[in-house]
mmCIF file of C-alpha atoms in Angstrom:
data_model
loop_
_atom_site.group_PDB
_atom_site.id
_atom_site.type_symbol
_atom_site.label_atom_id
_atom_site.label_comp_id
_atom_site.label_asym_id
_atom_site.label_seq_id
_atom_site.Cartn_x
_atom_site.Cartn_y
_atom_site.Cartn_z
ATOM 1 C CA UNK A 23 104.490 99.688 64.386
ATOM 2 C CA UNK A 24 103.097 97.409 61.954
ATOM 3 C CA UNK A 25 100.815 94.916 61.562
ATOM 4 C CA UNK A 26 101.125 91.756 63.619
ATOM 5 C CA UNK A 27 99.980 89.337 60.896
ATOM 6 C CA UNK A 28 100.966 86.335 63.633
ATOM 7 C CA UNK A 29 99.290 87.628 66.216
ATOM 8 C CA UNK A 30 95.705 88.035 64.327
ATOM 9 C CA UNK A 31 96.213 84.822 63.190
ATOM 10 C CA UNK A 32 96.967 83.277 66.469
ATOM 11 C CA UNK A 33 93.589 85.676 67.587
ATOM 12 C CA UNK A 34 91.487 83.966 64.757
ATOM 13 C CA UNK A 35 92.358 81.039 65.424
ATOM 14 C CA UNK A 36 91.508 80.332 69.081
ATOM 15 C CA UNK A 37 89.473 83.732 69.527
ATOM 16 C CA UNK A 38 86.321 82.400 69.075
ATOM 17 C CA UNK A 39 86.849 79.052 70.943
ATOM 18 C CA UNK A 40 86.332 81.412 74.312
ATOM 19 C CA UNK A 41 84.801 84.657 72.646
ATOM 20 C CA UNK A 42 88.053 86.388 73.844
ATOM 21 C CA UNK A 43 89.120 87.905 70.641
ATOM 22 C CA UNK A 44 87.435 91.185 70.746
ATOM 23 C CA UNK A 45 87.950 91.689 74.999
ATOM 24 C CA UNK A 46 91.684 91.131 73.820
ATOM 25 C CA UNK A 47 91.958 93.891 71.489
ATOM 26 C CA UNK A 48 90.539 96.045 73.974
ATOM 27 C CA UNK A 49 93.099 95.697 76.310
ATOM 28 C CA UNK A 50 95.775 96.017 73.711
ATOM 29 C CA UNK A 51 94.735 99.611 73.272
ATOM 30 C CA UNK A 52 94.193 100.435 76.481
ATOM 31 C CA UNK A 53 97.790 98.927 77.672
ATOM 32 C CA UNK A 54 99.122 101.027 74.027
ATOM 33 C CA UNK A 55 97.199 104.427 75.130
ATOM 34 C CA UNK A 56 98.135 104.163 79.461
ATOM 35 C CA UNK A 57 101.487 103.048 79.448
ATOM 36 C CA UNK A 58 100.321 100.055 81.814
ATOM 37 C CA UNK A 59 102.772 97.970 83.508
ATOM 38 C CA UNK A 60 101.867 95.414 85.785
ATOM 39 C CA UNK A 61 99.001 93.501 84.580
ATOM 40 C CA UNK A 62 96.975 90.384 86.180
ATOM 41 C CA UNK A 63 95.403 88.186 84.188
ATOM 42 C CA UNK A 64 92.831 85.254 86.184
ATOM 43 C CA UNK A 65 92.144 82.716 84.117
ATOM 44 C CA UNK A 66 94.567 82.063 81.497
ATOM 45 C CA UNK A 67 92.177 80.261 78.948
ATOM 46 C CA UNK A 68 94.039 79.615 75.119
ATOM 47 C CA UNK A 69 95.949 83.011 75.979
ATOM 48 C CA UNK A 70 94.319 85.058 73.202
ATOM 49 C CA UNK A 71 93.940 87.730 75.779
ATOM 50 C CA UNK A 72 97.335 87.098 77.290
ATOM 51 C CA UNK A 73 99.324 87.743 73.714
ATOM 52 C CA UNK A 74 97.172 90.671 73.108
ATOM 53 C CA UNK A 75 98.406 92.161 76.420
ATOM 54 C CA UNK A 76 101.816 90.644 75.907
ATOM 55 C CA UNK A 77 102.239 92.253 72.436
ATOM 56 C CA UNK A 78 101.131 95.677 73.879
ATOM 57 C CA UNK A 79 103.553 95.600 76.823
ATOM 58 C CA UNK A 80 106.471 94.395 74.573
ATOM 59 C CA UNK A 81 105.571 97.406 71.530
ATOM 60 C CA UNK A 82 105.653 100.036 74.832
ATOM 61 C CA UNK A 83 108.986 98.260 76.084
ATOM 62 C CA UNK A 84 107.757 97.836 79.519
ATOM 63 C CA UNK A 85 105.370 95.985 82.026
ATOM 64 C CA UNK A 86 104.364 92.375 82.812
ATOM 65 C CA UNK A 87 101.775 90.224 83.040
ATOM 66 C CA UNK A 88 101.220 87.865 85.212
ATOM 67 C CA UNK A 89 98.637 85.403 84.201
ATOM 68 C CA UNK A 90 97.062 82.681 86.833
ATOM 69 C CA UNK A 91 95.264 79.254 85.654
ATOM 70 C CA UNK A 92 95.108 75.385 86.611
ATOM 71 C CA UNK A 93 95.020 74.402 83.226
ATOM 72 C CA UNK A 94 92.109 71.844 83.960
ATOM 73 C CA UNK A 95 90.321 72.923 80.584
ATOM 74 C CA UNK A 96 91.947 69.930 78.870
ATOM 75 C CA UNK A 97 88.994 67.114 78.361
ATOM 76 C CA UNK A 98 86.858 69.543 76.512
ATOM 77 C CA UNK A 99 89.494 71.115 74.766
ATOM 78 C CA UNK A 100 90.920 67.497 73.428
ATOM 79 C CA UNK A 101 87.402 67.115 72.034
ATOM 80 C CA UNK A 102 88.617 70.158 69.916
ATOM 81 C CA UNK A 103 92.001 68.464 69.371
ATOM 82 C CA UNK A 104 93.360 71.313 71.126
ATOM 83 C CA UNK A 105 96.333 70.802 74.113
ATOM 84 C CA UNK A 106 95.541 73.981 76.048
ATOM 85 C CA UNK A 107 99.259 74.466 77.598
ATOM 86 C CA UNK A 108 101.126 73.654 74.770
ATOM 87 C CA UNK A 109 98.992 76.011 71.922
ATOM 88 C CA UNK A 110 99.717 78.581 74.586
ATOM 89 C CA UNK A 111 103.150 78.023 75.466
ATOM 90 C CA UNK A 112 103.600 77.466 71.402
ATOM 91 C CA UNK A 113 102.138 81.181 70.710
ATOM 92 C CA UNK A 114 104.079 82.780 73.347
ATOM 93 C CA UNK A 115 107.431 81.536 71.570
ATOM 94 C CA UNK A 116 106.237 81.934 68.089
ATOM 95 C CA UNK A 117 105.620 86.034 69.052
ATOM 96 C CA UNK A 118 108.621 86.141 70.922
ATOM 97 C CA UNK A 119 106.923 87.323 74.323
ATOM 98 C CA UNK A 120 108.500 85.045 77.176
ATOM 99 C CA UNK A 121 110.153 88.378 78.567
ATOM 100 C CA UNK A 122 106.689 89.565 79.175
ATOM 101 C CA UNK A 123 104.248 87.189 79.980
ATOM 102 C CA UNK A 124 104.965 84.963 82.891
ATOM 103 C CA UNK A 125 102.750 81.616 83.562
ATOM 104 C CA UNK A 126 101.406 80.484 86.539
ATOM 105 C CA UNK A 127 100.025 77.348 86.995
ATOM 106 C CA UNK A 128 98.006 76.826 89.941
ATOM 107 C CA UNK A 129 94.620 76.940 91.252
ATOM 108 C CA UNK A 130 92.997 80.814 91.476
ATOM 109 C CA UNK A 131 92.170 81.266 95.050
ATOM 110 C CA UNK A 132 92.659 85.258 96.102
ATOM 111 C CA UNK A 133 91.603 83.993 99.815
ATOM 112 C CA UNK A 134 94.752 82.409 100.024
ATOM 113 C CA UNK A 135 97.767 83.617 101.458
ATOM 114 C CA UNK A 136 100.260 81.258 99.469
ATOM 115 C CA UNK A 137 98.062 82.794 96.362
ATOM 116 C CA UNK A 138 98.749 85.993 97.260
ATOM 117 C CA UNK A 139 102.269 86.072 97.500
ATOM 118 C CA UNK A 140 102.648 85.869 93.637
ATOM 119 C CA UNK A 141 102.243 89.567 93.479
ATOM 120 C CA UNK A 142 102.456 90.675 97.146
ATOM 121 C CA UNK A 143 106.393 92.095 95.819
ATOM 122 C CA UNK A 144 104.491 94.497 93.526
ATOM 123 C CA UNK A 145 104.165 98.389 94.171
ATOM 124 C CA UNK A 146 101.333 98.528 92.713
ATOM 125 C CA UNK A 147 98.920 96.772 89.951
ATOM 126 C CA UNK A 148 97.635 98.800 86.851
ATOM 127 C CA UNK A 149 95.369 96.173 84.838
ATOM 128 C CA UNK A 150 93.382 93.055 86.199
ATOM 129 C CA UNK A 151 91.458 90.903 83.763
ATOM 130 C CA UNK A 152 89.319 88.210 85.759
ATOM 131 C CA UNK A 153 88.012 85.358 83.971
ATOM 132 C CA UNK A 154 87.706 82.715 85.959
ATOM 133 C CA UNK A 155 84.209 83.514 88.261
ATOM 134 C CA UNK A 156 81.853 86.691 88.625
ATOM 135 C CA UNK A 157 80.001 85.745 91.490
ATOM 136 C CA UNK A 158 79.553 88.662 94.738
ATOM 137 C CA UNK A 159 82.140 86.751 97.119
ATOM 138 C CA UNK A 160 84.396 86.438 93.846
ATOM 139 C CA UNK A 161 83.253 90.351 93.294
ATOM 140 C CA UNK A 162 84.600 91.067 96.997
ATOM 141 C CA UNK A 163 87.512 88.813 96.718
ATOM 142 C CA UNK A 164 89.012 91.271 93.558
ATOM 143 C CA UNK A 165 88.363 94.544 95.449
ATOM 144 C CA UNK A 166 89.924 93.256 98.913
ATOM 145 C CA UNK A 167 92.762 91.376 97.418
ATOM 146 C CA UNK A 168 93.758 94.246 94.285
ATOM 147 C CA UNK A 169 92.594 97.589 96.117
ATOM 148 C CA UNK A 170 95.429 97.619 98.332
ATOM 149 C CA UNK A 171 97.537 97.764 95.014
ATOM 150 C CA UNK A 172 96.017 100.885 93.735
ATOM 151 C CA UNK A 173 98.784 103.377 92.433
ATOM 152 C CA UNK A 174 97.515 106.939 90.568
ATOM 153 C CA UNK A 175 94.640 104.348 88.886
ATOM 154 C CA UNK A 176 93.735 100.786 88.229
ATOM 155 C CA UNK A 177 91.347 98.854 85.846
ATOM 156 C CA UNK A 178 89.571 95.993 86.840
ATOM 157 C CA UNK A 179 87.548 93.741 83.964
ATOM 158 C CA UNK A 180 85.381 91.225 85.348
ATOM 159 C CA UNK A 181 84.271 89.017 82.419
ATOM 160 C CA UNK A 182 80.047 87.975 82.604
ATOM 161 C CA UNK A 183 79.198 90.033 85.330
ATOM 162 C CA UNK A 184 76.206 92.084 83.183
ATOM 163 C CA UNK A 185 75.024 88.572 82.060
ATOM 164 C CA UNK A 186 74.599 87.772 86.048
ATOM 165 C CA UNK A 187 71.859 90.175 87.139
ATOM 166 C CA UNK A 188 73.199 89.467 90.842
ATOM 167 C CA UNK A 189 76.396 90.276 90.743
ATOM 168 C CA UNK A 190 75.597 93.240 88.044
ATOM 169 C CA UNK A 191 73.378 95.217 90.922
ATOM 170 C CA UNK A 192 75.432 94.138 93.639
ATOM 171 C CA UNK A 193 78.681 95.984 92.052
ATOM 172 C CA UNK A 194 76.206 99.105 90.574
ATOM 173 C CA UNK A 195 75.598 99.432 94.917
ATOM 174 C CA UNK A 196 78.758 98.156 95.623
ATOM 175 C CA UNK A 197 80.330 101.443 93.408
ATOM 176 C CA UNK A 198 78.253 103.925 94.501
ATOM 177 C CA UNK A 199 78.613 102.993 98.076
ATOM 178 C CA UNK A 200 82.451 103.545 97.719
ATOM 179 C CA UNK A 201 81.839 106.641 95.784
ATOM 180 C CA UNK A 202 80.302 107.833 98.751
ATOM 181 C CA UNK A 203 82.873 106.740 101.321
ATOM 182 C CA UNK A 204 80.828 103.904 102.380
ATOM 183 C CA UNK A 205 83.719 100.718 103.764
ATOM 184 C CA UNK A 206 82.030 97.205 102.861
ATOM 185 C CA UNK A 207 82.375 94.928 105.596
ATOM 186 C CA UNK A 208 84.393 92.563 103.347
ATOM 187 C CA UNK A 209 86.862 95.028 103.435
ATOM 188 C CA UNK A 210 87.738 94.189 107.051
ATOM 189 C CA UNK A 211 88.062 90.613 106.244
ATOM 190 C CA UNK A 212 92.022 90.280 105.920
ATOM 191 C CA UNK A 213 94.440 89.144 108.049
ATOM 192 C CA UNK A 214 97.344 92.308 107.169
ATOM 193 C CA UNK A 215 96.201 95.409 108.838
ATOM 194 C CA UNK A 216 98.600 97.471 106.847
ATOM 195 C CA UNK A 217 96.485 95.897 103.536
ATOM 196 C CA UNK A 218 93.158 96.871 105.343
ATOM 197 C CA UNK A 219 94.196 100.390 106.054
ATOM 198 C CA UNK A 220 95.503 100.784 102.139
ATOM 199 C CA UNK A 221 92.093 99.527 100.969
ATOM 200 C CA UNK A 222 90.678 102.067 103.111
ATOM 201 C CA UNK A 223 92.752 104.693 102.480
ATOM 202 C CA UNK A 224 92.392 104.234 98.895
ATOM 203 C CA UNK A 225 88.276 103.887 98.910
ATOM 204 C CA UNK A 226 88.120 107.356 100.744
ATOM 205 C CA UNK A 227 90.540 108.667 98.052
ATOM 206 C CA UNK A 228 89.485 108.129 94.404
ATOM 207 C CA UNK A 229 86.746 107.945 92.313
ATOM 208 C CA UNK A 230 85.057 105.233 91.129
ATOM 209 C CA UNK A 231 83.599 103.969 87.501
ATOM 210 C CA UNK A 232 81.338 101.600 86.073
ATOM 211 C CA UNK A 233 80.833 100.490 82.471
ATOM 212 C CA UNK A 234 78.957 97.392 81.429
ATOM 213 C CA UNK A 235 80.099 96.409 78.189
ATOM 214 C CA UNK A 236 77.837 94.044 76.681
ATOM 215 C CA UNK A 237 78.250 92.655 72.476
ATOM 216 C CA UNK A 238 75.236 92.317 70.500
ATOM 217 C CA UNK A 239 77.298 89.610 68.405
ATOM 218 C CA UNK A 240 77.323 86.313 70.717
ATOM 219 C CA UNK A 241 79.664 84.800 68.761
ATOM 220 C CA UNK A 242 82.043 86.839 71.325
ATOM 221 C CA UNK A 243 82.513 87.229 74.698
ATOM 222 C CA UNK A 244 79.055 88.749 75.616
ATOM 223 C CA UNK A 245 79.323 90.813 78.231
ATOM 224 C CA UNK A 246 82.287 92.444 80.737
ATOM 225 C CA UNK A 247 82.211 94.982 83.525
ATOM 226 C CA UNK A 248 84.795 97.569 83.671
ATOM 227 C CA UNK A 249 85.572 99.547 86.520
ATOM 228 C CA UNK A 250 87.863 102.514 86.518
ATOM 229 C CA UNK A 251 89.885 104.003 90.071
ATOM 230 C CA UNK A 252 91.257 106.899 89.989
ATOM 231 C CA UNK A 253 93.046 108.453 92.749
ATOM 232 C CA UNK A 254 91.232 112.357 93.476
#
């Protein structure tokens, strides 16, 4: 495969605007090296991340992504000159990834039902990328919404988290509690049974791992947490 001269410019371009550029590439290798399929992306931003992912499920001929925002970035973007929904929209055409990527406009709530249905069809979820919030309750609303969706392993990036001292001990405990078979009570707050069982099921089944990644160059996106489950 060669180089996507299109897509780095497309990454120059806009990667900076959200320090998403280098986060993107990331992904692109690790969707190239796992064969990942079904990917979530919260928070769509300018979509550098999203054609990154798109690009890397369209060069391994297989997988989705599904990427969630409200598109309510618009007054500072203007000041940029920039018309969030149509640059993205623009680069998705231009690098020919419509079978791919699919858009979802709407507000990102995962204690929502109606929300929930967008992927409730899906076997199971390989890839989320949240970058939307990093508080705890946004913390516990990833692991009770996604864990259910765990197949033979799943990555969850949560952008900011090591930048929030909070939320960065609260998921260091949060881990090691589940790596010793210890349910959170958040767990228990859903309304499907069958989804609390399968969160359960799969906590007291795999193994779980914790990287803070955090870029000395601020000019990027400073700081992500990435946690690794892996069925045992």
């Amino acid at each position: 495969m060669g180089i996507n001269f299109e897509l780095l410019k497309i990454s120059k371009k806009y990667g900076n605007i959200y320090g998403s550029e280098l986060i993107a590439q990331q992904l692109y290798v690790l969707i190239k090296r796992e064969k990942l399929i079904n990917v979530i992306e919260l928070g769509t931003g300018l979509g550098v991340t999203s054609v990154w992912i798109g690009t890397a499920l369209k060069e391994n001929e297989k997988g989705l992504l599904n990427t969630f925002d409200n598109f309510e970035h618009s007054g500072e973007l203007q000041r940029l000159g920039i018309q969030q929904e149509l640059v993205i929209y623009n680069n998705i055409s231009k690098l020919k990834l419509n079978d791919v990527i699919k858009m979802n406009k709407m507000n990102i709530n995962l204690d929502d039902e109606k929300f929930q249905e967008n992927f409730s069809e899906m076997d199971n979820i390989d890839l989320i990328f949240s970058d939307f919030s990093h508080g705890i309750s946004d913390i516990q609303n990833i692991f009770r919404t996604f864990l259910p969706y765990l197949g033979d392993k799943m990555h969850i990036f949560i952008d900011s988290v090591p930048s929030n001292l909070e939320a960065k001990y609260y998921l260091n405990q949060l881990i090691e509690d589940f790596n010793n078979s210890k349910i959170a009570s958040f767990i228990y707050k859903q309304t499907d049974k069958e989804m609390i069982w399968q969160s359960i099921q799969n906590i007291l089944c795999s193994k779980f791992t914790i990287h803070h990644i955090e870029e000395k160059d601020t000019t990027h996106q400073g700081a992500t947490t990435w946690i690794i489950i892996e069925k045992i």
